[in-house]
CSV table of C-alpha atoms in Angstrom, one decimal:
chain,number,residue,atom,x,y,z
R,1,MET,CA,-43.3,17.4,57.5
R,2,ASP,CA,-46.0,18.0,55.9
R,3,ARG,CA,-49.2,16.5,56.0
R,4,LEU,CA,-49.4,15.2,51.8
R,5,ASP,CA,-45.4,13.9,53.1
R,6,GLU,CA,-47.2,11.5,56.0
R,7,LEU,CA,-49.9,9.9,53.3
R,8,ALA,CA,-46.6,9.6,51.0
R,9,ILE,CA,-45.1,7.5,54.2
R,10,PHE,CA,-48.6,5.9,54.9
R,11,VAL,CA,-49.4,4.3,51.1
R,12,ALA,CA,-45.9,3.1,51.5
R,13,VAL,CA,-45.8,0.9,54.7
R,14,ILE,CA,-49.0,-0.2,53.6
R,15,ASP,CA,-47.7,-1.4,50.5
R,16,GLY,CA,-44.4,-2.8,51.6
R,17,GLY,CA,-45.5,-4.5,55.2
R,18,SER,CA,-43.4,-2.7,57.4
R,19,LEU,CA,-41.6,0.1,58.4
R,20,ALA,CA,-38.5,-1.1,57.2
R,21,VAL,CA,-39.6,-1.7,53.6
R,22,ALA,CA,-41.0,1.1,53.5
R,23,ALA,CA,-37.9,3.1,55.0
R,24,ARG,CA,-35.5,1.7,52.0
R,25,ARG,CA,-38.2,2.9,49.3
R,26,LEU,CA,-38.7,5.8,50.6
R,27,ARG,CA,-34.3,6.4,51.7
R,28,ARG,CA,-36.0,7.5,55.3
R,29,SER,CA,-35.0,6.0,58.5
R,30,PRO,CA,-37.3,4.0,60.0
R,31,PRO,CA,-37.5,5.8,63.1
R,32,ALA,CA,-38.9,9.3,60.6
R,33,VAL,CA,-41.3,6.6,59.2
R,34,SER,CA,-42.7,5.3,62.4
R,35,ARG,CA,-42.7,9.3,63.9
R,36,ALA,CA,-45.3,9.7,60.6
R,37,LEU,CA,-47.5,7.1,60.6
R,38,ALA,CA,-48.0,8.2,64.8
R,39,ALA,CA,-48.4,11.5,63.7
R,40,LEU,CA,-51.2,10.5,60.7
R,41,GLU,CA,-52.9,7.6,63.7
R,42,ASP,CA,-53.3,10.8,66.1
R,43,ARG,CA,-54.2,13.6,63.5
R,44,ALA,CA,-57.2,11.1,61.8
R,45,GLY,CA,-57.7,10.2,65.2
R,46,ALA,CA,-58.4,5.7,64.7
R,47,ARG,CA,-55.8,3.1,64.8
R,48,LEU,CA,-54.6,2.6,61.0
R,49,VAL,CA,-52.5,-0.2,60.9
R,50,GLU,CA,-52.5,-3.6,63.2
R,51,ARG,CA,-48.5,-4.6,63.7
R,52,THR,CA,-48.4,-8.5,64.8
R,53,THR,CA,-44.7,-10.7,63.9
R,54,ARG,CA,-44.8,-10.8,60.5
R,55,ARG,CA,-46.6,-7.3,58.7
R,56,LEU,CA,-48.4,-4.3,59.4
R,57,SER,CA,-51.9,-5.1,57.5
R,58,PRO,CA,-54.5,-1.9,57.2
R,59,THR,CA,-57.7,-1.7,59.9
R,60,GLU,CA,-60.6,-0.7,57.8
R,61,ALA,CA,-59.9,2.8,58.8
R,62,GLY,CA,-56.4,2.3,57.2
R,63,ARG,CA,-57.8,0.3,54.1
R,64,VAL,CA,-60.1,3.5,53.6
R,65,LEU,CA,-57.7,6.1,53.8
R,66,ALA,CA,-54.7,4.5,51.7
R,67,GLU,CA,-57.4,4.2,48.7
R,68,ARG,CA,-58.0,8.1,49.3
R,69,ALA,CA,-54.4,8.2,49.7
R,70,ARG,CA,-53.2,7.0,46.6
R,71,LEU,CA,-55.7,9.3,44.6
R,72,LEU,CA,-54.6,12.5,46.2
R,73,LEU,CA,-50.9,11.2,45.8
R,74,ALA,CA,-51.9,10.7,42.4
R,75,ASP,CA,-54.2,13.7,41.6
R,76,TYR,CA,-50.8,15.5,42.8
R,77,ASP,CA,-48.5,14.2,40.5
R,78,ARG,CA,-50.8,14.7,37.6
R,79,MET,CA,-51.6,18.5,37.8
R,80,LEU,CA,-47.1,18.8,38.7
R,81,SER,CA,-47.1,17.3,35.4
R,82,GLY,CA,-49.1,18.8,33.6
R,83,ILE,CA,-47.7,22.9,34.3
R,84,ALA,CA,-46.5,23.1,31.1
R,85,GLY,CA,-42.8,23.7,31.2
R,86,THR,CA,-42.3,21.4,34.2
R,87,PRO,CA,-40.5,18.3,33.8
R,88,LEU,CA,-40.4,14.7,35.3
R,89,ARG,CA,-38.2,15.0,38.5
R,90,GLY,CA,-37.4,12.5,41.4
R,91,LEU,CA,-35.2,8.8,41.7
R,92,LEU,CA,-36.2,6.2,39.7
R,93,ARG,CA,-35.2,1.9,41.2
R,94,VAL,CA,-34.3,-0.4,37.9
R,95,THR,CA,-33.4,-3.6,38.3
R,96,ALA,CA,-32.2,-6.2,36.4
R,97,PRO,CA,-30.4,-9.0,35.7
R,98,VAL,CA,-25.7,-8.8,36.1
R,99,GLN,CA,-24.8,-8.9,32.3
R,100,PHE,CA,-27.8,-8.1,30.8
R,101,GLY,CA,-27.7,-4.6,32.9
R,102,ARG,CA,-24.3,-4.0,32.1
R,103,ARG,CA,-24.3,-4.7,28.4
R,104,HIS,CA,-27.6,-3.6,27.1
R,105,VAL,CA,-29.2,-1.6,30.2
R,106,ALA,CA,-26.8,0.7,31.2
R,107,PRO,CA,-26.7,1.8,27.3
R,108,VAL,CA,-30.4,2.6,28.4
R,109,VAL,CA,-30.4,4.1,31.7
R,110,THR,CA,-27.7,6.7,30.1
R,111,SER,CA,-30.0,8.2,27.4
R,112,PHE,CA,-32.5,8.4,29.6
R,113,LEU,CA,-30.8,10.2,31.8
R,114,ASP,CA,-29.6,12.6,28.3
R,115,ALA,CA,-33.8,12.7,27.8
R,116,PHE,CA,-34.3,13.6,31.6
R,117,SER,CA,-32.0,15.7,32.5
R,118,GLU,CA,-34.1,16.0,36.3
R,119,ILE,CA,-34.4,12.3,37.1
R,120,GLN,CA,-32.0,10.2,38.6
R,121,VAL,CA,-32.0,6.6,38.2
R,122,GLU,CA,-29.9,3.7,40.6
R,123,LEU,CA,-29.6,0.3,38.4
R,124,VAL,CA,-29.3,-2.6,40.9
R,125,LEU,CA,-27.7,-5.9,39.4
R,126,ASN,CA,-28.7,-9.0,40.1
R,127,ASP,CA,-29.5,-12.3,39.2
R,128,ARG,CA,-31.5,-13.5,41.5
R,129,ASN,CA,-35.2,-11.6,40.8
R,130,LEU,CA,-35.5,-9.1,43.5
R,131,ASP,CA,-38.9,-8.7,45.0
R,132,LEU,CA,-40.4,-5.1,43.6
R,133,ILE,CA,-42.2,-4.1,47.1
R,134,GLU,CA,-39.4,-5.3,49.3
R,135,GLU,CA,-36.6,-3.6,48.3
R,136,GLY,CA,-38.5,-0.4,46.9
R,137,LEU,CA,-37.5,-1.1,43.5
R,138,ASP,CA,-40.0,1.2,40.3
R,139,ILE,CA,-38.5,-1.4,36.9
R,140,ALA,CA,-37.3,-4.6,36.6
R,141,ILE,CA,-35.7,-6.5,33.4
R,142,ARG,CA,-36.9,-10.2,33.5
R,143,ILE,CA,-35.7,-12.9,31.5
R,144,GLY,CA,-38.1,-16.3,31.5
R,145,PRO,CA,-41.7,-16.6,32.9
R,146,LEU,CA,-43.0,-15.1,36.0
R,147,SER,CA,-44.8,-16.0,38.9
R,148,ASP,CA,-46.6,-12.6,40.3
R,149,SER,CA,-49.6,-12.3,37.5
R,150,ALA,CA,-50.5,-8.8,39.6
R,151,LEU,CA,-47.4,-7.2,37.7
R,152,LEU,CA,-47.4,-4.6,34.8
R,153,VAL,CA,-45.4,-6.9,31.8
R,154,ARG,CA,-44.2,-5.7,28.5
R,155,ARG,CA,-42.7,-8.2,26.4
R,156,VAL,CA,-40.2,-6.5,24.8
R,157,GLY,CA,-38.2,-9.9,23.6
R,158,GLU,CA,-36.5,-13.1,23.3
R,159,VAL,CA,-33.3,-14.7,23.9
R,160,ARG,CA,-32.9,-18.5,23.4
R,161,ARG,CA,-31.0,-21.0,24.8
R,162,VAL,CA,-27.9,-22.0,24.1
R,163,VAL,CA,-25.6,-25.6,24.9
R,164,VAL,CA,-21.8,-23.8,23.2
R,165,ALA,CA,-18.4,-25.7,23.5
R,166,SER,CA,-14.3,-24.4,22.3
R,167,PRO,CA,-13.5,-25.5,19.3
R,168,ASP,CA,-11.0,-27.4,21.3
R,169,TYR,CA,-13.4,-29.0,23.5
R,170,VAL,CA,-14.9,-30.2,20.8
R,171,ALA,CA,-11.9,-31.4,18.6
R,172,ARG,CA,-10.7,-33.8,22.1
R,173,LEU,CA,-13.5,-35.5,23.4
R,174,GLY,CA,-16.4,-34.7,20.0
R,175,ALA,CA,-20.0,-33.1,19.8
R,176,PRO,CA,-22.7,-34.5,21.0
R,177,GLN,CA,-25.4,-35.4,18.5
R,178,ARG,CA,-28.7,-35.8,20.4
R,179,PRO,CA,-29.4,-34.8,24.2
R,180,ALA,CA,-28.7,-38.0,26.0
R,181,ASP,CA,-25.2,-38.3,24.7
R,182,LEU,CA,-24.4,-35.3,27.2
R,183,ALA,CA,-24.7,-37.7,29.9
R,184,ARG,CA,-20.9,-39.1,28.4
R,185,HIS,CA,-19.5,-35.5,28.3
R,186,ASP,CA,-18.2,-32.9,30.7
R,187,SER,CA,-20.4,-30.4,31.6
R,188,ILE,CA,-20.1,-26.8,33.4
R,189,PHE,CA,-23.1,-24.9,35.7
R,190,ASN,CA,-24.2,-22.1,37.0
R,191,SER,CA,-25.3,-23.0,40.8
R,192,LEU,CA,-27.2,-19.8,40.9
R,193,ARG,CA,-29.6,-21.4,39.3
R,194,SER,CA,-32.1,-22.8,40.8
R,195,GLY,CA,-33.7,-26.7,40.9
R,196,ALA,CA,-31.5,-29.7,39.9
R,197,GLN,CA,-28.9,-29.9,37.9
R,198,GLU,CA,-30.6,-30.7,34.6
R,199,TRP,CA,-31.5,-29.8,31.0
R,200,ARG,CA,-34.3,-29.9,29.4
R,201,PHE,CA,-34.8,-29.6,25.4
R,202,GLY,CA,-37.4,-29.7,22.6
R,203,PRO,CA,-39.8,-28.0,21.2
R,204,THR,CA,-42.1,-28.3,24.5
R,205,ALA,CA,-42.5,-27.1,27.8
R,206,ARG,CA,-42.6,-31.3,28.5
R,207,GLY,CA,-39.9,-32.2,26.6
R,208,PRO,CA,-36.9,-34.5,27.6
R,209,VAL,CA,-34.5,-33.4,29.8
R,210,VAL,CA,-31.1,-34.9,30.3
R,211,ARG,CA,-30.1,-34.8,34.2
R,212,LEU,CA,-26.3,-33.7,34.5
R,213,SER,CA,-22.8,-34.4,36.9
R,214,PRO,CA,-20.8,-31.1,36.5
R,215,ARG,CA,-17.3,-31.3,36.5
R,216,LEU,CA,-17.0,-27.3,37.6
R,217,LEU,CA,-19.8,-25.3,39.3
R,218,VAL,CA,-19.3,-21.4,39.2
R,219,ASN,CA,-21.6,-18.8,41.1
R,220,ASP,CA,-21.7,-16.2,37.9
R,221,VAL,CA,-21.5,-16.2,34.0
R,222,GLU,CA,-18.8,-14.3,33.2
R,223,SER,CA,-16.9,-18.0,35.3
R,224,GLN,CA,-18.4,-20.0,33.1
R,225,LEU,CA,-18.2,-18.1,30.2
R,226,LEU,CA,-14.5,-18.5,31.4
R,227,ALA,CA,-14.4,-22.4,31.9
R,228,ALA,CA,-16.5,-23.0,28.6
R,229,ARG,CA,-13.8,-21.0,26.5
R,230,ALA,CA,-10.9,-22.4,27.8
R,231,GLY,CA,-12.6,-26.0,26.4
R,232,ARG,CA,-13.8,-27.9,30.6
R,233,GLY,CA,-16.8,-28.8,29.5
R,234,ILE,CA,-19.9,-27.9,27.8
R,235,ALA,CA,-21.9,-24.7,29.1
R,236,ARG,CA,-25.2,-23.9,28.9
R,237,PHE,CA,-26.7,-19.8,27.9
R,238,LEU,CA,-29.0,-17.5,27.3
R,239,SER,CA,-28.8,-17.0,23.5
R,240,TYR,CA,-27.2,-12.4,24.4
R,241,GLN,CA,-24.8,-14.0,26.7
R,242,VAL,CA,-22.9,-16.2,23.4
R,243,ALA,CA,-24.0,-13.7,20.9
R,244,ASP,CA,-20.0,-12.4,20.5
R,245,ASP,CA,-18.3,-16.3,21.2
R,246,LEU,CA,-20.5,-17.3,18.7
R,247,ALA,CA,-19.6,-14.8,16.2
R,248,ALA,CA,-15.3,-14.7,17.0
R,249,GLY,CA,-15.6,-18.1,16.8
R,250,SER,CA,-14.6,-19.0,20.4
R,251,LEU,CA,-17.8,-21.3,21.3
R,252,MET,CA,-19.5,-23.5,18.9
R,253,ARG,CA,-23.2,-24.0,19.2
R,254,LEU,CA,-25.0,-28.2,19.7
R,255,LEU,CA,-27.7,-29.3,20.4
R,256,ALA,CA,-29.8,-26.9,18.5
R,257,GLU,CA,-32.5,-28.8,16.8
R,258,PHE,CA,-33.4,-29.8,20.2
R,259,GLU,CA,-33.5,-26.4,22.2
R,260,PRO,CA,-36.3,-25.1,24.2
R,261,PRO,CA,-38.6,-22.7,23.0
R,262,PRO,CA,-37.2,-19.0,23.4
R,263,LEU,CA,-37.6,-17.2,26.9
R,264,PRO,CA,-39.5,-13.6,27.1
R,265,VAL,CA,-37.3,-10.3,27.9
R,266,GLN,CA,-39.9,-7.7,29.8
R,267,LEU,CA,-40.5,-5.2,31.3
R,268,VAL,CA,-42.2,-5.2,34.3
R,269,ALA,CA,-43.5,-2.8,37.2
R,270,ARG,CA,-45.9,-2.9,39.5
R,271,SER,CA,-49.8,-2.6,38.5
R,272,GLY,CA,-52.1,0.0,38.9
R,273,PRO,CA,-54.4,2.8,38.0
R,274,HIS,CA,-52.2,5.7,39.2
R,275,MET,CA,-48.6,4.7,37.8
R,276,PRO,CA,-46.2,7.3,38.6
R,277,ALA,CA,-45.2,9.8,34.9
R,278,LYS,CA,-41.6,8.7,35.6
R,279,VAL,CA,-42.1,4.9,35.0
R,280,ARG,CA,-44.3,5.4,33.0
R,281,ALA,CA,-41.8,7.7,30.7
R,282,PHE,CA,-38.9,5.3,31.8
R,283,LEU,CA,-40.9,1.9,30.1
R,284,ASP,CA,-41.6,3.6,27.2
R,285,HIS,CA,-38.5,4.5,26.3
R,286,ALA,CA,-37.1,1.5,27.5
R,287,ALA,CA,-39.6,-0.4,25.3
R,288,ALA,CA,-37.9,1.5,22.5
R,289,ALA,CA,-34.6,1.1,22.4
R,290,PHE,CA,-34.8,-2.9,23.4
R,291,GLN,CA,-36.9,-3.5,20.4
R,292,GLU,CA,-33.4,-2.0,18.1
R,293,LEU,CA,-31.4,-4.3,20.6
R,294,ALA,CA,-30.6,-7.4,18.0
R,295,VAL,CA,-29.8,-10.0,20.3
R,296,ILE,CA,-33.1,-10.2,21.8
R,297,ARG,CA,-34.8,-9.8,18.3
R,298,PRO,CA,-36.8,-13.6,17.8
R,299,SER,CA,-33.8,-13.5,14.0
R,300,ALA,CA,-30.8,-13.7,17.1
R,301,VAL,CA,-28.8,-16.6,17.2
R,302,LYS,CA,-31.2,-19.0,14.4
């Protein structure tokens, strides 16, 4: 293992806070990461990390070395990418919500691979917001507000929260005229969403909240869609999830005038002064592609 590799492993350990996270990020075994860290400490003649029960934290010497190592590694990447004719290469790990990823991110990934023949992409689809550092991810597509302000964020569109039911359901039980009417209707909820079984309405974040007792709980969007199409109740989806059904008439939009504000669709990456060139290339490519995606334009589903 060369010395530059040792520095890259050390920085991954500091960023991830554990050997396991660094190993996952770098696709190495934890023992190999541990050996590299020990070798670097021997070479430096100083302890570089404090080992606690919860995480690894840098010592003062470790903080200094990590800062310098990041600069050195960034300079090394820039030097290679600046050589005429040298293509971008390496693994890029991207995560997105399952349905949005299948329908809209996968085509962006394939066109990116066509443009950058020496880059490998792993697309991780999950409806939970995976931690970029802990999971060794480079980029995420997020829908909704973000809790981590330390991330680099690029907004590329927006989606609405749309209440729908099948024409058969509306013919049998009628359509609610106001949010409070939902209490008298059957509803279908996605059990993966955190929080109480309630829907917020109105043009502001403090709009009225309707608490419901769903007849059916499912843990994925496709099952929720199947149940809604079959007339099992009223459901709420993100607008891109039901765009085809609304166009085909298999679902009807309800309570449109009471919808809450739209949610942002965002490209997210770890912030820092030295972003890898492959990450920046994907962000630029995806942002351009999403600008042409009708289902996340502000005019969609109005």
